[in-house]
mmCIF file of C-alpha atoms in Angstrom:
data_model
loop_
_atom_site.group_PDB
_atom_site.id
_atom_site.type_symbol
_atom_site.label_atom_id
_atom_site.label_comp_id
_atom_site.label_asym_id
_atom_site.label_seq_id
_atom_site.Cartn_x
_atom_site.Cartn_y
_atom_site.Cartn_z
ATOM 1 C CA MET A 1 43.866 -18.222 -3.472
ATOM 2 C CA PRO A 2 44.288 -14.450 -3.748
ATOM 3 C CA PRO A 3 41.445 -12.342 -1.792
ATOM 4 C CA ARG A 4 38.353 -11.670 -4.208
ATOM 5 C CA LYS A 5 38.243 -7.983 -5.198
ATOM 6 C CA ARG A 6 35.184 -6.043 -3.867
ATOM 7 C CA ARG A 7 33.066 -4.166 -6.441
ATOM 8 C CA PRO A 8 33.317 -0.213 -5.773
ATOM 9 C CA PRO A 9 30.219 0.951 -4.637
ATOM 10 C CA PRO A 10 27.756 2.770 -7.277
ATOM 11 C CA PRO A 11 28.169 6.589 -7.796
ATOM 12 C CA ILE A 12 25.467 8.357 -5.838
ATOM 13 C CA ASP A 13 23.841 11.107 -8.059
ATOM 14 C CA PRO A 14 23.489 14.561 -6.430
ATOM 15 C CA VAL A 15 20.055 16.363 -6.657
ATOM 16 C CA ASP A 16 19.657 18.621 -9.920
ATOM 17 C CA LEU A 17 19.105 21.837 -8.150
ATOM 18 C CA ASP A 18 18.549 23.392 -11.496
ATOM 19 C CA GLY A 19 16.108 20.544 -12.661
ATOM 20 C CA ASP A 20 12.115 20.849 -12.865
ATOM 21 C CA VAL A 21 10.142 20.145 -9.837
ATOM 22 C CA LYS A 22 7.865 17.019 -10.943
ATOM 23 C CA PRO A 23 4.433 17.111 -9.334
ATOM 24 C CA ILE A 24 3.637 14.398 -6.650
ATOM 25 C CA ARG A 25 1.231 11.930 -8.169
ATOM 26 C CA TRP A 26 -1.704 11.255 -5.870
ATOM 27 C CA MET A 27 -3.572 8.222 -5.615
ATOM 28 C CA LEU A 28 -5.965 10.204 -3.315
ATOM 29 C CA ARG A 29 -5.429 13.843 -3.463
ATOM 30 C CA ASP A 30 -3.085 15.643 -0.954
ATOM 31 C CA THR A 31 -3.208 12.495 1.027
ATOM 32 C CA LEU A 32 -2.021 9.162 -0.217
ATOM 33 C CA ARG A 33 0.438 9.121 -3.192
ATOM 34 C CA LEU A 34 1.453 6.597 -5.743
ATOM 35 C CA ALA A 35 4.806 5.018 -4.865
ATOM 36 C CA GLY A 36 4.254 5.917 -1.262
ATOM 37 C CA ARG A 37 4.080 3.640 1.652
ATOM 38 C CA THR A 38 1.013 3.759 4.213
ATOM 39 C CA LEU A 39 0.988 2.035 7.706
ATOM 40 C CA LEU A 40 -2.625 1.507 8.745
ATOM 41 C CA VAL A 41 -2.094 0.852 12.482
ATOM 42 C CA GLY A 42 -4.828 -0.193 15.133
ATOM 43 C CA ALA A 43 -5.519 -3.098 17.494
ATOM 44 C CA SER A 44 -7.060 -6.361 16.681
ATOM 45 C CA GLY A 45 -10.706 -5.882 16.324
ATOM 46 C CA ALA A 46 -10.368 -1.838 15.652
ATOM 47 C CA GLY A 47 -11.496 -1.965 12.386
ATOM 48 C CA LYS A 48 -8.311 -1.970 9.994
ATOM 49 C CA SER A 49 -9.440 -4.379 7.331
ATOM 50 C CA TRP A 50 -13.002 -2.459 7.099
ATOM 51 C CA VAL A 51 -11.065 0.954 6.620
ATOM 52 C CA ALA A 52 -8.700 -0.848 3.923
ATOM 53 C CA LEU A 53 -11.326 -2.580 2.136
ATOM 54 C CA ASP A 54 -13.598 0.667 1.825
ATOM 55 C CA LEU A 55 -10.526 2.303 0.406
ATOM 56 C CA CYS A 56 -10.317 -0.408 -2.129
ATOM 57 C CA LEU A 57 -13.804 0.179 -3.225
ATOM 58 C CA ALA A 58 -13.452 3.906 -3.505
ATOM 59 C CA VAL A 59 -10.283 3.584 -5.722
ATOM 60 C CA CYS A 60 -11.365 0.720 -8.085
ATOM 61 C CA THR A 61 -14.820 2.384 -8.663
ATOM 62 C CA GLY A 62 -13.724 6.111 -8.547
ATOM 63 C CA GLN A 63 -15.686 7.368 -5.448
ATOM 64 C CA ARG A 64 -14.877 9.268 -2.464
ATOM 65 C CA TRP A 65 -12.952 7.684 0.473
ATOM 66 C CA MET A 66 -14.711 8.320 3.890
ATOM 67 C CA GLY A 67 -16.860 10.878 2.152
ATOM 68 C CA LEU A 68 -14.118 13.537 2.165
ATOM 69 C CA LEU A 69 -10.940 12.482 -0.146
ATOM 70 C CA PRO A 70 -11.686 12.215 -3.904
ATOM 71 C CA ALA A 71 -10.193 9.262 -5.515
ATOM 72 C CA PRO A 72 -8.925 9.409 -9.180
ATOM 73 C CA ILE A 73 -10.594 7.597 -12.144
ATOM 74 C CA GLU A 74 -11.119 4.018 -11.172
ATOM 75 C CA ARG A 75 -8.117 1.700 -11.234
ATOM 76 C CA PRO A 76 -7.148 -2.037 -10.358
ATOM 77 C CA VAL A 77 -6.737 -2.771 -6.657
ATOM 78 C CA MET A 78 -4.987 -5.882 -5.117
ATOM 79 C CA TYR A 79 -5.615 -6.928 -1.727
ATOM 80 C CA VAL A 80 -3.684 -9.677 -0.125
ATOM 81 C CA ASP A 81 -5.456 -11.233 2.747
ATOM 82 C CA GLU A 82 -3.406 -13.436 5.279
ATOM 83 C CA GLU A 83 -5.805 -13.386 8.236
ATOM 84 C CA THR A 84 -9.396 -13.500 7.117
ATOM 85 C CA SER A 85 -11.566 -16.350 5.879
ATOM 86 C CA ALA A 86 -12.927 -16.027 2.080
ATOM 87 C CA GLU A 87 -16.505 -16.131 3.797
ATOM 88 C CA THR A 88 -15.877 -13.285 6.114
ATOM 89 C CA MET A 89 -13.970 -11.261 3.436
ATOM 90 C CA LEU A 90 -17.129 -11.786 1.290
ATOM 91 C CA ASN A 91 -19.612 -10.819 3.885
ATOM 92 C CA ARG A 92 -17.735 -7.305 4.542
ATOM 93 C CA ILE A 93 -17.345 -6.546 0.993
ATOM 94 C CA GLU A 94 -21.033 -7.149 0.450
ATOM 95 C CA MET A 95 -22.001 -4.901 3.670
ATOM 96 C CA LEU A 96 -19.739 -2.014 2.138
ATOM 97 C CA CYS A 97 -21.032 -2.398 -1.422
ATOM 98 C CA ARG A 98 -24.555 -1.700 -0.039
ATOM 99 C CA GLY A 99 -23.327 1.441 1.851
ATOM 100 C CA ARG A 100 -21.976 2.816 -1.328
ATOM 101 C CA ASP A 101 -24.746 1.440 -3.528
ATOM 102 C CA ILE A 102 -22.331 -0.465 -5.580
ATOM 103 C CA ASP A 103 -22.970 -3.758 -7.189
ATOM 104 C CA ARG A 104 -20.725 -6.297 -5.768
ATOM 105 C CA HIS A 105 -20.910 -8.587 -8.742
ATOM 106 C CA ALA A 106 -19.505 -5.717 -11.107
ATOM 107 C CA LEU A 107 -16.339 -5.643 -8.858
ATOM 108 C CA ALA A 108 -14.092 -7.959 -10.925
ATOM 109 C CA SER A 109 -14.507 -5.752 -13.817
ATOM 110 C CA THR A 110 -13.724 -2.837 -11.724
ATOM 111 C CA GLY A 111 -10.583 -4.433 -10.771
ATOM 112 C CA LEU A 112 -10.829 -5.383 -7.203
ATOM 113 C CA LEU A 113 -8.593 -8.724 -6.576
ATOM 114 C CA VAL A 114 -8.562 -10.530 -3.454
ATOM 115 C CA LEU A 115 -5.851 -13.028 -2.832
ATOM 116 C CA PHE A 116 -5.771 -15.407 0.104
ATOM 117 C CA SER A 117 -2.067 -16.936 0.132
ATOM 118 C CA ASP A 118 1.022 -17.528 2.352
ATOM 119 C CA SER A 119 2.738 -14.874 0.961
ATOM 120 C CA SER A 120 5.357 -14.761 3.685
ATOM 121 C CA LEU A 121 8.820 -13.714 3.278
ATOM 122 C CA ALA A 122 9.663 -17.050 4.802
ATOM 123 C CA ASN A 123 8.090 -18.681 1.940
ATOM 124 C CA PRO A 124 10.158 -17.546 -1.193
ATOM 125 C CA ARG A 125 7.757 -19.645 -3.635
ATOM 126 C CA SER A 126 4.722 -17.972 -2.483
ATOM 127 C CA TRP A 127 6.411 -14.470 -2.380
ATOM 128 C CA LYS A 128 7.476 -15.088 -6.102
ATOM 129 C CA LEU A 129 3.932 -16.197 -7.196
ATOM 130 C CA LEU A 130 2.784 -12.718 -5.566
ATOM 131 C CA LYS A 131 5.144 -10.726 -7.214
ATOM 132 C CA LEU A 132 4.328 -12.350 -10.722
ATOM 133 C CA GLU A 133 0.797 -11.550 -9.850
ATOM 134 C CA ILE A 134 1.311 -7.786 -9.284
ATOM 135 C CA ALA A 135 3.489 -7.458 -12.483
ATOM 136 C CA LYS A 136 0.779 -9.024 -14.538
ATOM 137 C CA ARG A 137 -2.424 -6.932 -13.108
ATOM 138 C CA GLU A 138 -0.416 -3.776 -12.410
ATOM 139 C CA PRO A 139 -2.718 -2.555 -9.593
ATOM 140 C CA CYS A 140 -2.349 1.084 -8.838
ATOM 141 C CA LEU A 141 -2.961 0.125 -4.960
ATOM 142 C CA ILE A 142 -1.589 -2.885 -3.087
ATOM 143 C CA VAL A 143 -2.933 -3.917 0.223
ATOM 144 C CA ILE A 144 -1.335 -6.264 2.666
ATOM 145 C CA ASP A 145 -3.161 -7.624 5.669
ATOM 146 C CA THR A 146 -1.285 -7.738 7.849
ATOM 147 C CA ALA A 147 2.516 -6.979 7.929
ATOM 148 C CA THR A 148 3.029 -9.124 10.655
ATOM 149 C CA ARG A 149 1.884 -12.224 8.616
ATOM 150 C CA ILE A 150 4.585 -11.280 5.913
ATOM 151 C CA VAL A 151 7.565 -10.218 7.812
ATOM 152 C CA ARG A 152 10.073 -12.688 8.267
ATOM 153 C CA GLY A 153 11.980 -12.754 11.582
ATOM 154 C CA ASP A 154 11.355 -10.421 14.426
ATOM 155 C CA GLU A 155 9.285 -7.278 13.930
ATOM 156 C CA SER A 156 11.387 -5.680 16.830
ATOM 157 C CA LYS A 157 14.799 -6.177 15.021
ATOM 158 C CA ALA A 158 16.180 -3.207 12.861
ATOM 159 C CA GLY A 159 17.568 -5.675 10.200
ATOM 160 C CA ASP A 160 14.394 -7.680 9.821
ATOM 161 C CA VAL A 161 12.255 -4.497 9.469
ATOM 162 C CA ALA A 162 14.758 -2.781 7.105
ATOM 163 C CA TYR A 163 14.540 -6.188 4.936
ATOM 164 C CA PHE A 164 10.712 -5.940 5.249
ATOM 165 C CA TRP A 165 10.524 -2.706 3.786
ATOM 166 C CA SER A 166 13.204 -3.328 1.148
ATOM 167 C CA GLU A 167 10.918 -6.309 -0.351
ATOM 168 C CA CYS A 168 7.871 -4.280 -0.012
ATOM 169 C CA ASN A 169 9.520 -1.648 -2.548
ATOM 170 C CA GLN A 170 10.197 -4.252 -4.760
ATOM 171 C CA LEU A 171 6.496 -5.310 -4.668
ATOM 172 C CA ARG A 172 5.212 -1.764 -5.090
ATOM 173 C CA ASP A 173 7.922 -1.120 -8.345
ATOM 174 C CA LEU A 174 6.580 -3.987 -10.134
ATOM 175 C CA SER A 175 3.446 -2.180 -10.960
ATOM 176 C CA ARG A 176 3.739 1.004 -12.950
ATOM 177 C CA PRO A 177 -0.040 1.425 -13.828
ATOM 178 C CA LEU A 178 -1.279 3.703 -16.714
ATOM 179 C CA PHE A 179 -2.980 6.388 -14.383
ATOM 180 C CA THR A 180 -5.374 9.199 -15.569
ATOM 181 C CA TYR A 181 -6.111 12.216 -13.330
ATOM 182 C CA PRO A 182 -9.581 13.990 -13.470
ATOM 183 C CA TRP A 183 -8.179 17.225 -12.394
ATOM 184 C CA GLY A 184 -5.920 20.105 -13.375
ATOM 185 C CA GLU A 185 -2.484 20.028 -14.905
ATOM 186 C CA ASP A 186 -2.109 16.361 -14.257
ATOM 187 C CA ASP A 187 -4.886 14.863 -16.508
ATOM 188 C CA GLU A 188 -2.491 13.485 -18.974
ATOM 189 C CA PRO A 189 -1.340 10.001 -18.472
ATOM 190 C CA LEU A 190 2.380 8.928 -18.919
ATOM 191 C CA PRO A 191 2.779 6.370 -21.564
ATOM 192 C CA LYS A 192 5.928 5.019 -20.964
ATOM 193 C CA PRO A 193 6.292 2.597 -18.039
ATOM 194 C CA GLU A 194 9.529 3.831 -16.793
ATOM 195 C CA GLU A 195 7.999 7.253 -16.558
ATOM 196 C CA ARG A 196 5.065 6.054 -14.504
ATOM 197 C CA PRO A 197 5.318 6.137 -10.783
ATOM 198 C CA ALA A 198 4.770 2.904 -8.852
ATOM 199 C CA ALA A 199 1.767 1.548 -7.116
ATOM 200 C CA ALA A 200 0.564 2.716 -3.752
ATOM 201 C CA LEU A 201 1.498 0.271 -0.937
ATOM 202 C CA LEU A 202 -0.808 -0.086 2.091
ATOM 203 C CA LEU A 203 0.384 -2.336 4.893
ATOM 204 C CA LEU A 204 -2.009 -3.105 8.040
ATOM 205 C CA HIS A 205 -0.039 -3.390 11.332
ATOM 206 C CA HIS A 206 -1.083 -4.047 14.878
ATOM 207 C CA SER A 207 -0.759 -1.347 17.548
ATOM 208 C CA GLY A 208 1.451 -1.766 20.585
ATOM 209 C CA TRP A 209 -0.071 -3.276 23.871
ATOM 210 C CA GLN A 210 0.916 -0.349 25.804
ATOM 211 C CA ASP A 211 0.260 2.447 23.492
ATOM 212 C CA ALA A 212 -2.503 1.895 20.726
ATOM 213 C CA THR A 213 -1.415 5.026 18.872
ATOM 214 C CA ARG A 214 2.045 3.493 17.799
ATOM 215 C CA PRO A 215 2.904 0.559 15.566
ATOM 216 C CA ARG A 216 3.930 -2.593 17.563
ATOM 217 C CA GLY A 217 7.443 -3.406 17.406
ATOM 218 C CA LEU A 218 10.398 -1.272 16.539
ATOM 219 C CA SER A 219 10.243 2.456 15.699
ATOM 220 C CA ASP A 220 11.375 1.723 12.144
ATOM 221 C CA TRP A 221 7.904 0.709 11.304
ATOM 222 C CA ARG A 222 6.974 4.457 11.575
ATOM 223 C CA GLY A 223 10.089 5.706 10.467
ATOM 224 C CA GLY A 224 9.722 3.617 6.968
ATOM 225 C CA CYS A 225 6.266 4.833 6.273
ATOM 226 C CA ASP A 226 5.537 7.890 4.381
ATOM 227 C CA VAL A 227 1.824 8.033 5.947
ATOM 228 C CA GLU A 228 0.742 6.359 9.055
ATOM 229 C CA ILE A 229 -2.971 6.348 9.898
ATOM 230 C CA GLY A 230 -4.221 5.158 13.251
ATOM 231 C CA VAL A 231 -7.498 3.481 13.824
ATOM 232 C CA ALA A 232 -8.944 3.355 17.299
ATOM 233 C CA HIS A 233 -12.167 3.610 19.135
ATOM 234 C CA HIS A 234 -14.222 4.014 15.580
ATOM 235 C CA GLU A 235 -11.944 7.102 15.007
ATOM 236 C CA ILE A 236 -9.397 7.389 12.103
ATOM 237 C CA ARG A 237 -6.387 9.685 12.674
ATOM 238 C CA TRP A 238 -3.404 10.750 10.512
ATOM 239 C CA ASN A 239 -0.387 10.166 12.855
ATOM 240 C CA LYS A 240 2.212 11.039 10.102
ATOM 241 C CA VAL A 241 2.056 12.560 6.824
ATOM 242 C CA ARG A 242 5.463 13.138 4.892
ATOM 243 C CA ASP A 243 3.867 14.704 1.728
ATOM 244 C CA GLY A 244 0.285 16.035 1.385
ATOM 245 C CA VAL A 245 -1.977 17.450 3.955
ATOM 246 C CA GLU A 246 -2.867 16.076 7.583
ATOM 247 C CA ARG A 247 -6.323 15.236 8.623
#
């Protein structure tokens, strides 16, 4: 049997240095951008889920986050929870709503969706169902709590971490929300789905045992994200910001 011919690699398009510079589409202005990947890192019990939930409430209701960062006009948010029980999650949302003076019962209409499922990469069926749900609802923010529950293989192996980031890119690209900005020159929505930026992705991940300021496992966790936020001792720190302004 003759050897199978390999397909030539796809051409690599060079950067058009004479082209127009496109503005960054922010989910939270000058901090978290659409189509970006953010890693929220902290030890168990540090409050990562609280921080992520508060961000979700800010985005889906159009309020400020942490009292500092203005969110755009409200858009749907999807929170994929792999660790917390439904009762605990509901209690946390209730307390955060009270602090923000939000009617919890109105969140369904504003676009907050919390999913409880075994959406591990090791479970192809549930992962496929998660993709279908994202494509259907088109959230502007997708939160995964936690990355450890999703990753297939070893979080300390480069191949497994690279595969995880690749799959997360697919999740993010499934949603192309019609996004409207309340500020400046970016206040016009992009009508065509192919022209719209993908959703923002927020991944919760545990910190290392010996160093609470860095993600647990391989250094590729930090290298693969655009923004890394650390949560420790009731403090929130921006450990890495690829685009935007460090806080």
